[in-house]
């Protein structure tokens, strides 16, 4: 096992592993959600961003997403952004939560360790979101999680780009738009895991979680147009079954930003009938949820959640 433990696979490193070589990993059973108190669209850092968020509607949609997670996930933790600031030690974060409208997208704040008892904090690629991880760090420490940070300055946007393979000790690493490839060398060591990278270049697929959703240990939902041929080959090598999202539902309805929390129910944005049909044909149960207000910021169900142990 030790020879593959920290390897980072990319286009220059032939994939020499088989899923059965990878140690199994317990599921991350806690879903963390951040209340949408300060959610708004105030800048444009991805091509989807635009329009005016209606706060009441955003809160209703977020409550429905929350209820769906409460129904299908084992544990749900809600973070109220106003309750993590100021901190008990009196230190004042650089940017108040009221000026961080994307903080609701919990996926980007960190990646959990393999057993979920710790996190590696994100280092946002954009100035607009740079202040967010500091708030999450405060909450995570308070709640008893071990918190680590990268020693390099490479951009790293948490589980938006770094996604654990369900049930196995393997991390999928998207890079090229937000997260930088260099982050994965250190993440592989910190998390003691092999990393299979996937290069992204289309700004519509600015995070891996808008074009790649590992539903179960053997099945992934992907947007084929997002990947290079070599990247696609790595996905095909490690999943037995790959379901494709049609491009118009991926970019028009963020259909791939979905979450399968129990190997059966797939929480996804409503308005994506073809993706629902394909999920159903593969034996999954789609749970459509209106995330229209969050799509004005380029996010949907998966972006709103962070898995922890
Ligand atoms: N406006 C946010 C951004 O561009 C949306 C983040 C969505 N999160 C995700 N994991 N895809 O950063």
PDB file of C-alpha atoms and ligand atoms in Angstrom:
ATOM      1  CA  UNK A   1       0.000   0.000   0.000  1.00  0.00           C
ATOM      2  CA  UNK A   2       2.784   2.404   0.906  1.00  0.00           C
ATOM      3  CA  UNK A   3       3.971   2.769  -2.689  1.00  0.00           C
ATOM      4  CA  UNK A   4       0.662   4.213  -3.867  1.00  0.00           C
ATOM      5  CA  UNK A   5      -0.184   6.071  -0.678  1.00  0.00           C
ATOM      6  CA  UNK A   6       0.830   9.599  -1.676  1.00  0.00           C
ATOM      7  CA  UNK A   7       1.000   9.375  -5.431  1.00  0.00           C
ATOM      8  CA  UNK A   8      -0.678  12.064  -7.485  1.00  0.00           C
ATOM      9  CA  UNK A   9      -1.911  10.732 -10.809  1.00  0.00           C
ATOM     10  CA  UNK A  10      -2.126  13.062 -13.761  1.00  0.00           C
ATOM     11  CA  UNK A  11      -1.669  12.914 -17.523  1.00  0.00           C
ATOM     12  CA  UNK A  12       2.027  12.118 -17.074  1.00  0.00           C
ATOM     13  CA  UNK A  13       1.587   9.423 -14.419  1.00  0.00           C
ATOM     14  CA  UNK A  14      -0.095   6.322 -15.777  1.00  0.00           C
ATOM     15  CA  UNK A  15      -2.874   5.109 -13.529  1.00  0.00           C
ATOM     16  CA  UNK A  16      -1.531   1.922 -12.058  1.00  0.00           C
ATOM     17  CA  UNK A  17      -4.205   1.392  -9.489  1.00  0.00           C
ATOM     18  CA  UNK A  18      -7.340  -0.577  -9.388  1.00  0.00           C
ATOM     19  CA  UNK A  19     -10.226   0.322  -7.097  1.00  0.00           C
ATOM     20  CA  UNK A  20      -9.787  -2.944  -5.235  1.00  0.00           C
ATOM     21  CA  UNK A  21      -6.200  -1.913  -4.318  1.00  0.00           C
ATOM     22  CA  UNK A  22      -7.520   1.019  -2.302  1.00  0.00           C
ATOM     23  CA  UNK A  23      -8.229   0.657   1.407  1.00  0.00           C
ATOM     24  CA  UNK A  24     -11.856   1.143   2.317  1.00  0.00           C
ATOM     25  CA  UNK A  25     -12.899   4.297   4.113  1.00  0.00           C
ATOM     26  CA  UNK A  26     -15.856   4.942   6.414  1.00  0.00           C
ATOM     27  CA  UNK A  27     -18.499   7.300   5.031  1.00  0.00           C
ATOM     28  CA  UNK A  28     -18.409  10.909   6.129  1.00  0.00           C
ATOM     29  CA  UNK A  29     -21.726  10.977   7.929  1.00  0.00           C
ATOM     30  CA  UNK A  30     -22.157  14.624   8.857  1.00  0.00           C
ATOM     31  CA  UNK A  31     -23.474  17.153   6.371  1.00  0.00           C
ATOM     32  CA  UNK A  32     -22.608  20.723   7.289  1.00  0.00           C
ATOM     33  CA  UNK A  33     -24.746  23.548   5.923  1.00  0.00           C
ATOM     34  CA  UNK A  34     -24.230  27.287   6.376  1.00  0.00           C
ATOM     35  CA  UNK A  35     -27.384  29.409   6.770  1.00  0.00           C
ATOM     36  CA  UNK A  36     -27.928  31.736   3.788  1.00  0.00           C
ATOM     37  CA  UNK A  37     -28.240  34.831   6.012  1.00  0.00           C
ATOM     38  CA  UNK A  38     -25.871  36.989   3.926  1.00  0.00           C
ATOM     39  CA  UNK A  39     -26.266  35.225   0.592  1.00  0.00           C
ATOM     40  CA  UNK A  40     -26.416  37.537  -2.437  1.00  0.00           C
ATOM     41  CA  UNK A  41     -24.834  38.008  -5.847  1.00  0.00           C
ATOM     42  CA  UNK A  42     -22.486  40.964  -5.558  1.00  0.00           C
ATOM     43  CA  UNK A  43     -19.659  40.121  -7.974  1.00  0.00           C
ATOM     44  CA  UNK A  44     -19.067  37.806 -10.917  1.00  0.00           C
ATOM     45  CA  UNK A  45     -16.396  35.150 -10.492  1.00  0.00           C
ATOM     46  CA  UNK A  46     -18.040  32.435 -12.584  1.00  0.00           C
ATOM     47  CA  UNK A  47     -20.088  32.659 -15.798  1.00  0.00           C
ATOM     48  CA  UNK A  48     -23.360  31.773 -14.065  1.00  0.00           C
ATOM     49  CA  UNK A  49     -23.336  34.706 -11.662  1.00  0.00           C
ATOM     50  CA  UNK A  50     -25.908  37.394 -12.237  1.00  0.00           C
ATOM     51  CA  UNK A  51     -29.398  38.563 -11.365  1.00  0.00           C
ATOM     52  CA  UNK A  52     -30.897  39.636  -8.085  1.00  0.00           C
ATOM     53  CA  UNK A  53     -31.333  37.140  -5.303  1.00  0.00           C
ATOM     54  CA  UNK A  54     -34.712  37.292  -3.572  1.00  0.00           C
ATOM     55  CA  UNK A  55     -33.707  36.622   0.065  1.00  0.00           C
ATOM     56  CA  UNK A  56     -37.045  35.097   1.141  1.00  0.00           C
ATOM     57  CA  UNK A  57     -37.030  32.727  -1.792  1.00  0.00           C
ATOM     58  CA  UNK A  58     -33.384  31.777  -1.186  1.00  0.00           C
ATOM     59  CA  UNK A  59     -34.197  30.975   2.443  1.00  0.00           C
ATOM     60  CA  UNK A  60     -37.190  28.811   1.436  1.00  0.00           C
ATOM     61  CA  UNK A  61     -35.066  26.905  -1.092  1.00  0.00           C
ATOM     62  CA  UNK A  62     -32.235  26.448   1.390  1.00  0.00           C
ATOM     63  CA  UNK A  63     -34.734  25.166   4.012  1.00  0.00           C
ATOM     64  CA  UNK A  64     -35.951  22.575   1.504  1.00  0.00           C
ATOM     65  CA  UNK A  65     -32.394  21.488   0.770  1.00  0.00           C
ATOM     66  CA  UNK A  66     -31.802  21.291   4.518  1.00  0.00           C
ATOM     67  CA  UNK A  67     -34.924  19.180   5.042  1.00  0.00           C
ATOM     68  CA  UNK A  68     -33.874  16.809   2.246  1.00  0.00           C
ATOM     69  CA  UNK A  69     -30.451  16.346   3.834  1.00  0.00           C
ATOM     70  CA  UNK A  70     -32.089  15.848   7.235  1.00  0.00           C
ATOM     71  CA  UNK A  71     -34.234  13.151   5.716  1.00  0.00           C
ATOM     72  CA  UNK A  72     -31.572  11.199   3.832  1.00  0.00           C
ATOM     73  CA  UNK A  73     -28.249  11.934   5.571  1.00  0.00           C
ATOM     74  CA  UNK A  74     -27.227  10.563   8.945  1.00  0.00           C
ATOM     75  CA  UNK A  75     -26.415  13.869  10.614  1.00  0.00           C
ATOM     76  CA  UNK A  76     -26.839  17.505   9.645  1.00  0.00           C
ATOM     77  CA  UNK A  77     -25.015  20.406  11.321  1.00  0.00           C
ATOM     78  CA  UNK A  78     -26.140  23.942  10.696  1.00  0.00           C
ATOM     79  CA  UNK A  79     -23.680  26.792  11.012  1.00  0.00           C
ATOM     80  CA  UNK A  80     -25.150  30.222  11.586  1.00  0.00           C
ATOM     81  CA  UNK A  81     -22.499  32.577  10.192  1.00  0.00           C
ATOM     82  CA  UNK A  82     -23.372  35.312  12.675  1.00  0.00           C
ATOM     83  CA  UNK A  83     -22.662  33.006  15.588  1.00  0.00           C
ATOM     84  CA  UNK A  84     -19.054  32.302  14.638  1.00  0.00           C
ATOM     85  CA  UNK A  85     -18.084  35.953  14.733  1.00  0.00           C
ATOM     86  CA  UNK A  86     -16.601  37.430  16.831  1.00  0.00           C
ATOM     87  CA  UNK A  87     -14.589  34.631  18.411  1.00  0.00           C
ATOM     88  CA  UNK A  88     -14.188  33.873  22.097  1.00  0.00           C
ATOM     89  CA  UNK A  89     -10.471  34.761  21.973  1.00  0.00           C
ATOM     90  CA  UNK A  90     -11.419  38.232  20.845  1.00  0.00           C
ATOM     91  CA  UNK A  91      -9.581  37.956  17.515  1.00  0.00           C
ATOM     92  CA  UNK A  92     -11.436  39.719  14.748  1.00  0.00           C
ATOM     93  CA  UNK A  93     -11.519  38.064  11.317  1.00  0.00           C
ATOM     94  CA  UNK A  94     -10.264  40.108   8.382  1.00  0.00           C
ATOM     95  CA  UNK A  95     -13.642  40.268   6.642  1.00  0.00           C
ATOM     96  CA  UNK A  96     -17.023  40.213   8.437  1.00  0.00           C
ATOM     97  CA  UNK A  97     -19.487  37.523   7.317  1.00  0.00           C
ATOM     98  CA  UNK A  98     -21.870  40.183   6.056  1.00  0.00           C
ATOM     99  CA  UNK A  99     -19.339  40.906   3.278  1.00  0.00           C
ATOM    100  CA  UNK A 100     -18.968  37.252   2.283  1.00  0.00           C
ATOM    101  CA  UNK A 101     -22.106  36.467   0.265  1.00  0.00           C
ATOM    102  CA  UNK A 102     -20.799  33.105  -1.021  1.00  0.00           C
ATOM    103  CA  UNK A 103     -20.105  31.712   2.467  1.00  0.00           C
ATOM    104  CA  UNK A 104     -23.292  29.658   2.089  1.00  0.00           C
ATOM    105  CA  UNK A 105     -21.396  27.389  -0.345  1.00  0.00           C
ATOM    106  CA  UNK A 106     -19.956  25.215   2.413  1.00  0.00           C
ATOM    107  CA  UNK A 107     -18.353  22.754  -0.011  1.00  0.00           C
ATOM    108  CA  UNK A 108     -15.587  25.226  -0.718  1.00  0.00           C
ATOM    109  CA  UNK A 109     -14.469  25.845   2.843  1.00  0.00           C
ATOM    110  CA  UNK A 110     -12.335  22.734   3.426  1.00  0.00           C
ATOM    111  CA  UNK A 111     -11.810  19.067   2.663  1.00  0.00           C
ATOM    112  CA  UNK A 112     -12.298  16.503   5.445  1.00  0.00           C
ATOM    113  CA  UNK A 113      -9.575  14.035   6.393  1.00  0.00           C
ATOM    114  CA  UNK A 114     -10.159  10.387   5.456  1.00  0.00           C
ATOM    115  CA  UNK A 115     -11.817   9.592   8.788  1.00  0.00           C
ATOM    116  CA  UNK A 116     -13.581  12.957   8.893  1.00  0.00           C
ATOM    117  CA  UNK A 117     -12.178  13.984  12.276  1.00  0.00           C
ATOM    118  CA  UNK A 118     -10.205  16.837  10.782  1.00  0.00           C
ATOM    119  CA  UNK A 119     -10.176  19.242   7.871  1.00  0.00           C
ATOM    120  CA  UNK A 120      -7.685  20.914   5.585  1.00  0.00           C
ATOM    121  CA  UNK A 121      -8.766  24.510   5.126  1.00  0.00           C
ATOM    122  CA  UNK A 122      -9.368  26.010   1.705  1.00  0.00           C
ATOM    123  CA  UNK A 123      -7.285  28.839   0.241  1.00  0.00           C
ATOM    124  CA  UNK A 124      -9.639  30.627  -2.096  1.00  0.00           C
ATOM    125  CA  UNK A 125      -8.530  31.488  -5.610  1.00  0.00           C
ATOM    126  CA  UNK A 126     -10.398  34.787  -5.665  1.00  0.00           C
ATOM    127  CA  UNK A 127     -10.057  37.862  -3.465  1.00  0.00           C
ATOM    128  CA  UNK A 128     -13.841  38.005  -3.182  1.00  0.00           C
ATOM    129  CA  UNK A 129     -13.954  34.739  -1.201  1.00  0.00           C
ATOM    130  CA  UNK A 130     -10.552  34.883   0.486  1.00  0.00           C
ATOM    131  CA  UNK A 131     -12.000  35.764   3.905  1.00  0.00           C
ATOM    132  CA  UNK A 132     -14.281  32.715   4.173  1.00  0.00           C
ATOM    133  CA  UNK A 133     -11.980  29.916   5.444  1.00  0.00           C
ATOM    134  CA  UNK A 134     -11.021  31.983   8.495  1.00  0.00           C
ATOM    135  CA  UNK A 135     -14.637  31.902   9.689  1.00  0.00           C
ATOM    136  CA  UNK A 136     -14.966  28.211   9.055  1.00  0.00           C
ATOM    137  CA  UNK A 137     -11.713  27.537  10.914  1.00  0.00           C
ATOM    138  CA  UNK A 138     -13.113  29.217  13.998  1.00  0.00           C
ATOM    139  CA  UNK A 139     -16.231  27.079  13.892  1.00  0.00           C
ATOM    140  CA  UNK A 140     -14.321  23.852  13.181  1.00  0.00           C
ATOM    141  CA  UNK A 141     -11.894  24.376  16.087  1.00  0.00           C
ATOM    142  CA  UNK A 142     -14.740  25.225  18.420  1.00  0.00           C
ATOM    143  CA  UNK A 143     -16.497  22.052  17.380  1.00  0.00           C
ATOM    144  CA  UNK A 144     -13.471  19.861  18.044  1.00  0.00           C
ATOM    145  CA  UNK A 145     -12.174  19.215  14.527  1.00  0.00           C
ATOM    146  CA  UNK A 146      -8.454  19.196  13.874  1.00  0.00           C
ATOM    147  CA  UNK A 147      -7.671  21.952  11.436  1.00  0.00           C
ATOM    148  CA  UNK A 148      -4.720  21.950   9.071  1.00  0.00           C
ATOM    149  CA  UNK A 149      -3.669  24.365   6.354  1.00  0.00           C
ATOM    150  CA  UNK A 150      -1.487  24.023   3.297  1.00  0.00           C
ATOM    151  CA  UNK A 151       2.011  25.427   3.633  1.00  0.00           C
ATOM    152  CA  UNK A 152       2.092  26.471  -0.019  1.00  0.00           C
ATOM    153  CA  UNK A 153       0.131  29.393  -1.395  1.00  0.00           C
ATOM    154  CA  UNK A 154      -1.522  27.242  -4.081  1.00  0.00           C
ATOM    155  CA  UNK A 155      -5.216  27.965  -4.488  1.00  0.00           C
ATOM    156  CA  UNK A 156      -7.411  25.184  -3.145  1.00  0.00           C
ATOM    157  CA  UNK A 157     -11.212  25.425  -2.995  1.00  0.00           C
ATOM    158  CA  UNK A 158     -12.124  22.544  -0.692  1.00  0.00           C
ATOM    159  CA  UNK A 159     -14.575  19.852  -1.747  1.00  0.00           C
ATOM    160  CA  UNK A 160     -15.668  21.974  -4.671  1.00  0.00           C
ATOM    161  CA  UNK A 161     -12.571  20.489  -6.306  1.00  0.00           C
ATOM    162  CA  UNK A 162     -11.241  17.769  -3.958  1.00  0.00           C
ATOM    163  CA  UNK A 163     -13.787  14.972  -3.687  1.00  0.00           C
ATOM    164  CA  UNK A 164     -13.323  11.686  -1.814  1.00  0.00           C
ATOM    165  CA  UNK A 165     -14.154   8.512  -3.702  1.00  0.00           C
ATOM    166  CA  UNK A 166     -17.153   6.996  -1.875  1.00  0.00           C
ATOM    167  CA  UNK A 167     -16.043   4.147   0.378  1.00  0.00           C
ATOM    168  CA  UNK A 168     -12.381   4.242  -0.658  1.00  0.00           C
ATOM    169  CA  UNK A 169      -9.246   6.042   0.364  1.00  0.00           C
ATOM    170  CA  UNK A 170      -8.792   7.984  -2.849  1.00  0.00           C
ATOM    171  CA  UNK A 171      -9.204  11.674  -3.534  1.00  0.00           C
ATOM    172  CA  UNK A 172     -10.347  13.084  -6.888  1.00  0.00           C
ATOM    173  CA  UNK A 173      -8.681  16.435  -7.546  1.00  0.00           C
ATOM    174  CA  UNK A 174     -10.043  18.947 -10.023  1.00  0.00           C
ATOM    175  CA  UNK A 175      -7.683  21.747 -10.992  1.00  0.00           C
ATOM    176  CA  UNK A 176      -7.036  24.356 -13.638  1.00  0.00           C
ATOM    177  CA  UNK A 177      -9.763  26.943 -13.107  1.00  0.00           C
ATOM    178  CA  UNK A 178      -9.820  27.586  -9.336  1.00  0.00           C
ATOM    179  CA  UNK A 179      -7.694  25.020  -7.489  1.00  0.00           C
ATOM    180  CA  UNK A 180      -4.073  24.789  -8.647  1.00  0.00           C
ATOM    181  CA  UNK A 181      -2.495  21.457  -9.515  1.00  0.00           C
ATOM    182  CA  UNK A 182       0.302  22.099  -6.972  1.00  0.00           C
ATOM    183  CA  UNK A 183      -2.141  21.904  -4.056  1.00  0.00           C
ATOM    184  CA  UNK A 184      -2.561  18.167  -4.577  1.00  0.00           C
ATOM    185  CA  UNK A 185       1.065  17.232  -3.880  1.00  0.00           C
ATOM    186  CA  UNK A 186       0.668  18.538  -0.365  1.00  0.00           C
ATOM    187  CA  UNK A 187      -2.907  17.306   0.067  1.00  0.00           C
ATOM    188  CA  UNK A 188      -1.840  13.760  -0.841  1.00  0.00           C
ATOM    189  CA  UNK A 189       0.691  13.839   2.001  1.00  0.00           C
ATOM    190  CA  UNK A 190      -1.516  15.648   4.526  1.00  0.00           C
ATOM    191  CA  UNK A 191      -4.456  13.337   3.870  1.00  0.00           C
ATOM    192  CA  UNK A 192      -2.261  10.275   3.389  1.00  0.00           C
ATOM    193  CA  UNK A 193      -4.030   9.278   0.204  1.00  0.00           C
ATOM    194  CA  UNK A 194      -3.459   8.841  -3.499  1.00  0.00           C
ATOM    195  CA  UNK A 195      -4.966  11.629  -5.586  1.00  0.00           C
ATOM    196  CA  UNK A 196      -6.321  11.235  -9.107  1.00  0.00           C
ATOM    197  CA  UNK A 197      -6.359  14.643 -10.747  1.00  0.00           C
ATOM    198  CA  UNK A 198      -8.738  15.894 -13.426  1.00  0.00           C
ATOM    199  CA  UNK A 199      -7.850  18.982 -15.407  1.00  0.00           C
ATOM    200  CA  UNK A 200     -10.636  21.510 -15.960  1.00  0.00           C
ATOM    201  CA  UNK A 201     -10.426  24.385 -18.423  1.00  0.00           C
ATOM    202  CA  UNK A 202     -13.965  25.496 -19.312  1.00  0.00           C
ATOM    203  CA  UNK A 203     -15.099  28.271 -16.927  1.00  0.00           C
ATOM    204  CA  UNK A 204     -18.582  26.692 -16.900  1.00  0.00           C
ATOM    205  CA  UNK A 205     -16.924  23.823 -15.065  1.00  0.00           C
ATOM    206  CA  UNK A 206     -15.007  26.039 -12.683  1.00  0.00           C
ATOM    207  CA  UNK A 207     -15.212  23.452  -9.887  1.00  0.00           C
ATOM    208  CA  UNK A 208     -15.085  19.679 -10.155  1.00  0.00           C
ATOM    209  CA  UNK A 209     -18.399  19.356  -8.325  1.00  0.00           C
ATOM    210  CA  UNK A 210     -20.315  20.980 -11.178  1.00  0.00           C
ATOM    211  CA  UNK A 211     -19.216  18.244 -13.614  1.00  0.00           C
ATOM    212  CA  UNK A 212     -18.386  15.170 -11.512  1.00  0.00           C
ATOM    213  CA  UNK A 213     -20.504  13.510  -8.824  1.00  0.00           C
ATOM    214  CA  UNK A 214     -19.340  10.144  -7.504  1.00  0.00           C
ATOM    215  CA  UNK A 215     -22.706   8.649  -6.517  1.00  0.00           C
ATOM    216  CA  UNK A 216     -21.474   5.382  -5.033  1.00  0.00           C
ATOM    217  CA  UNK A 217     -18.250   3.439  -4.948  1.00  0.00           C
ATOM    218  CA  UNK A 218     -18.855   2.100  -8.463  1.00  0.00           C
ATOM    219  CA  UNK A 219     -21.006   4.746 -10.175  1.00  0.00           C
ATOM    220  CA  UNK A 220     -20.234   8.332 -11.151  1.00  0.00           C
ATOM    221  CA  UNK A 221     -22.366  11.008 -12.791  1.00  0.00           C
ATOM    222  CA  UNK A 222     -20.283  13.274 -15.045  1.00  0.00           C
ATOM    223  CA  UNK A 223     -20.422  15.923 -17.744  1.00  0.00           C
ATOM    224  CA  UNK A 224     -18.224  14.422 -20.469  1.00  0.00           C
ATOM    225  CA  UNK A 225     -17.431  17.769 -22.151  1.00  0.00           C
ATOM    226  CA  UNK A 226     -15.655  18.979 -19.012  1.00  0.00           C
ATOM    227  CA  UNK A 227     -12.785  16.484 -19.205  1.00  0.00           C
ATOM    228  CA  UNK A 228      -9.722  15.757 -21.288  1.00  0.00           C
ATOM    229  CA  UNK A 229      -9.548  12.324 -22.922  1.00  0.00           C
ATOM    230  CA  UNK A 230      -6.916  11.263 -20.384  1.00  0.00           C
ATOM    231  CA  UNK A 231      -9.041  12.512 -17.490  1.00  0.00           C
ATOM    232  CA  UNK A 232     -12.071  10.659 -18.803  1.00  0.00           C
ATOM    233  CA  UNK A 233      -9.974   7.496 -19.080  1.00  0.00           C
ATOM    234  CA  UNK A 234      -9.058   7.787 -15.384  1.00  0.00           C
ATOM    235  CA  UNK A 235     -12.738   8.127 -14.462  1.00  0.00           C
ATOM    236  CA  UNK A 236     -13.639   5.102 -16.596  1.00  0.00           C
ATOM    237  CA  UNK A 237     -10.837   3.092 -14.986  1.00  0.00           C
ATOM    238  CA  UNK A 238     -12.044   3.640 -11.427  1.00  0.00           C
ATOM    239  CA  UNK A 239     -15.824   3.481 -11.812  1.00  0.00           C
ATOM    240  CA  UNK A 240     -17.708   0.509 -13.279  1.00  0.00           C
ATOM    241  CA  UNK A 241     -20.543   2.712 -14.453  1.00  0.00           C
ATOM    242  CA  UNK A 242     -20.469   6.313 -15.660  1.00  0.00           C
ATOM    243  CA  UNK A 243     -23.757   8.156 -16.220  1.00  0.00           C
ATOM    244  CA  UNK A 244     -23.539  11.220 -18.457  1.00  0.00           C
ATOM    245  CA  UNK A 245     -25.358  14.495 -17.851  1.00  0.00           C
ATOM    246  CA  UNK A 246     -26.423  16.252 -21.072  1.00  0.00           C
ATOM    247  CA  UNK A 247     -24.498  19.483 -21.480  1.00  0.00           C
ATOM    248  CA  UNK A 248     -27.596  21.706 -21.599  1.00  0.00           C
ATOM    249  CA  UNK A 249     -28.721  20.419 -18.176  1.00  0.00           C
ATOM    250  CA  UNK A 250     -25.194  20.695 -16.769  1.00  0.00           C
ATOM    251  CA  UNK A 251     -24.804  24.350 -17.688  1.00  0.00           C
ATOM    252  CA  UNK A 252     -28.493  25.323 -17.843  1.00  0.00           C
ATOM    253  CA  UNK A 253     -29.578  23.657 -14.598  1.00  0.00           C
ATOM    254  CA  UNK A 254     -26.387  22.666 -12.742  1.00  0.00           C
ATOM    255  CA  UNK A 255     -27.691  19.089 -12.878  1.00  0.00           C
ATOM    256  CA  UNK A 256     -24.373  17.472 -11.995  1.00  0.00           C
ATOM    257  CA  UNK A 257     -23.988  19.468  -8.770  1.00  0.00           C
ATOM    258  CA  UNK A 258     -25.949  16.798  -6.987  1.00  0.00           C
ATOM    259  CA  UNK A 259     -25.453  14.627  -3.956  1.00  0.00           C
ATOM    260  CA  UNK A 260     -26.141  10.957  -3.359  1.00  0.00           C
ATOM    261  CA  UNK A 261     -26.138  10.665   0.419  1.00  0.00           C
ATOM    262  CA  UNK A 262     -27.293   7.076   0.949  1.00  0.00           C
ATOM    263  CA  UNK A 263     -26.380   5.115  -2.205  1.00  0.00           C
ATOM    264  CA  UNK A 264     -29.944   5.625  -3.436  1.00  0.00           C
ATOM    265  CA  UNK A 265     -31.471   9.122  -3.211  1.00  0.00           C
ATOM    266  CA  UNK A 266     -29.835  11.764  -5.398  1.00  0.00           C
ATOM    267  CA  UNK A 267     -30.552  15.333  -4.301  1.00  0.00           C
ATOM    268  CA  UNK A 268     -30.363  17.494  -7.411  1.00  0.00           C
ATOM    269  CA  UNK A 269     -31.652  20.734  -8.883  1.00  0.00           C
ATOM    270  CA  UNK A 270     -35.178  20.457 -10.263  1.00  0.00           C
ATOM    271  CA  UNK A 271     -35.735  21.197 -13.948  1.00  0.00           C
ATOM    272  CA  UNK A 272     -33.314  18.541 -15.208  1.00  0.00           C
ATOM    273  CA  UNK A 273     -35.641  15.827 -16.561  1.00  0.00           C
ATOM    274  CA  UNK A 274     -33.093  13.995 -18.710  1.00  0.00           C
ATOM    275  CA  UNK A 275     -30.609  13.665 -15.849  1.00  0.00           C
ATOM    276  CA  UNK A 276     -33.431  12.434 -13.600  1.00  0.00           C
ATOM    277  CA  UNK A 277     -34.439   9.890 -16.235  1.00  0.00           C
ATOM    278  CA  UNK A 278     -30.877   8.584 -16.564  1.00  0.00           C
ATOM    279  CA  UNK A 279     -30.479   8.353 -12.783  1.00  0.00           C
ATOM    280  CA  UNK A 280     -33.721   6.440 -12.522  1.00  0.00           C
ATOM    281  CA  UNK A 281     -32.712   4.089 -15.327  1.00  0.00           C
ATOM    282  CA  UNK A 282     -29.568   3.315 -13.316  1.00  0.00           C
ATOM    283  CA  UNK A 283     -31.626   2.473 -10.225  1.00  0.00           C
ATOM    284  CA  UNK A 284     -31.280   5.740  -8.297  1.00  0.00           C
ATOM    285  CA  UNK A 285     -34.112   7.806  -6.809  1.00  0.00           C
ATOM    286  CA  UNK A 286     -33.860  11.463  -7.864  1.00  0.00           C
ATOM    287  CA  UNK A 287     -34.987  14.030  -5.286  1.00  0.00           C
ATOM    288  CA  UNK A 288     -35.480  17.263  -7.277  1.00  0.00           C
ATOM    289  CA  UNK A 289     -35.111  20.501  -5.316  1.00  0.00           C
ATOM    290  CA  UNK A 290     -35.549  24.074  -6.517  1.00  0.00           C
ATOM    291  CA  UNK A 291     -32.174  25.814  -6.157  1.00  0.00           C
ATOM    292  CA  UNK A 292     -32.873  28.651  -8.601  1.00  0.00           C
ATOM    293  CA  UNK A 293     -31.726  31.449  -6.282  1.00  0.00           C
ATOM    294  CA  UNK A 294     -28.395  29.719  -5.612  1.00  0.00           C
ATOM    295  CA  UNK A 295     -27.894  29.044  -9.315  1.00  0.00           C
ATOM    296  CA  UNK A 296     -27.737  32.836  -9.736  1.00  0.00           C
ATOM    297  CA  UNK A 297     -24.363  32.479  -7.954  1.00  0.00           C
ATOM    298  CA  UNK A 298     -23.370  29.341  -9.879  1.00  0.00           C
ATOM    299  CA  UNK A 299     -24.148  26.864  -7.120  1.00  0.00           C
ATOM    300  CA  UNK A 300     -26.651  24.146  -6.282  1.00  0.00           C
ATOM    301  CA  UNK A 301     -27.227  21.241  -3.894  1.00  0.00           C
ATOM    302  CA  UNK A 302     -23.709  19.845  -3.652  1.00  0.00           C
ATOM    303  CA  UNK A 303     -21.999  23.239  -3.303  1.00  0.00           C
ATOM    304  CA  UNK A 304     -24.223  24.035  -0.336  1.00  0.00           C
ATOM    305  CA  UNK A 305     -22.917  21.119   1.726  1.00  0.00           C
ATOM    306  CA  UNK A 306     -19.666  19.989   3.295  1.00  0.00           C
ATOM    307  CA  UNK A 307     -19.232  16.399   4.432  1.00  0.00           C
ATOM    308  CA  UNK A 308     -17.437  15.786   7.727  1.00  0.00           C
ATOM    309  CA  UNK A 309     -16.970  12.813  10.021  1.00  0.00           C
TER     310      UNK A 309
HETATM  311  N1  LIG B   1     -20.228  31.938  -6.438  1.00  0.00           N
HETATM  312  C1  LIG B   1     -19.480  30.814  -5.940  1.00  0.00           C
HETATM  313  C2  LIG B   1     -18.114  30.788  -6.602  1.00  0.00           C
HETATM  314  O1  LIG B   1     -18.035  31.081  -7.762  1.00  0.00           O
HETATM  315  C3  LIG B   1     -20.214  29.536  -6.147  1.00  0.00           C
HETATM  316  C4  LIG B   1     -19.535  28.377  -5.529  1.00  0.00           C
HETATM  317  C5  LIG B   1     -20.230  27.100  -5.741  1.00  0.00           C
HETATM  318  N2  LIG B   1     -19.553  26.042  -5.083  1.00  0.00           N
HETATM  319  C6  LIG B   1     -19.155  24.887  -5.639  1.00  0.00           C
HETATM  320  N3  LIG B   1     -18.646  23.996  -4.849  1.00  0.00           N
HETATM  321  N4  LIG B   1     -19.245  24.676  -6.921  1.00  0.00           N
HETATM  322  O2  LIG B   1     -17.118  30.494  -6.012  1.00  0.00           O
END
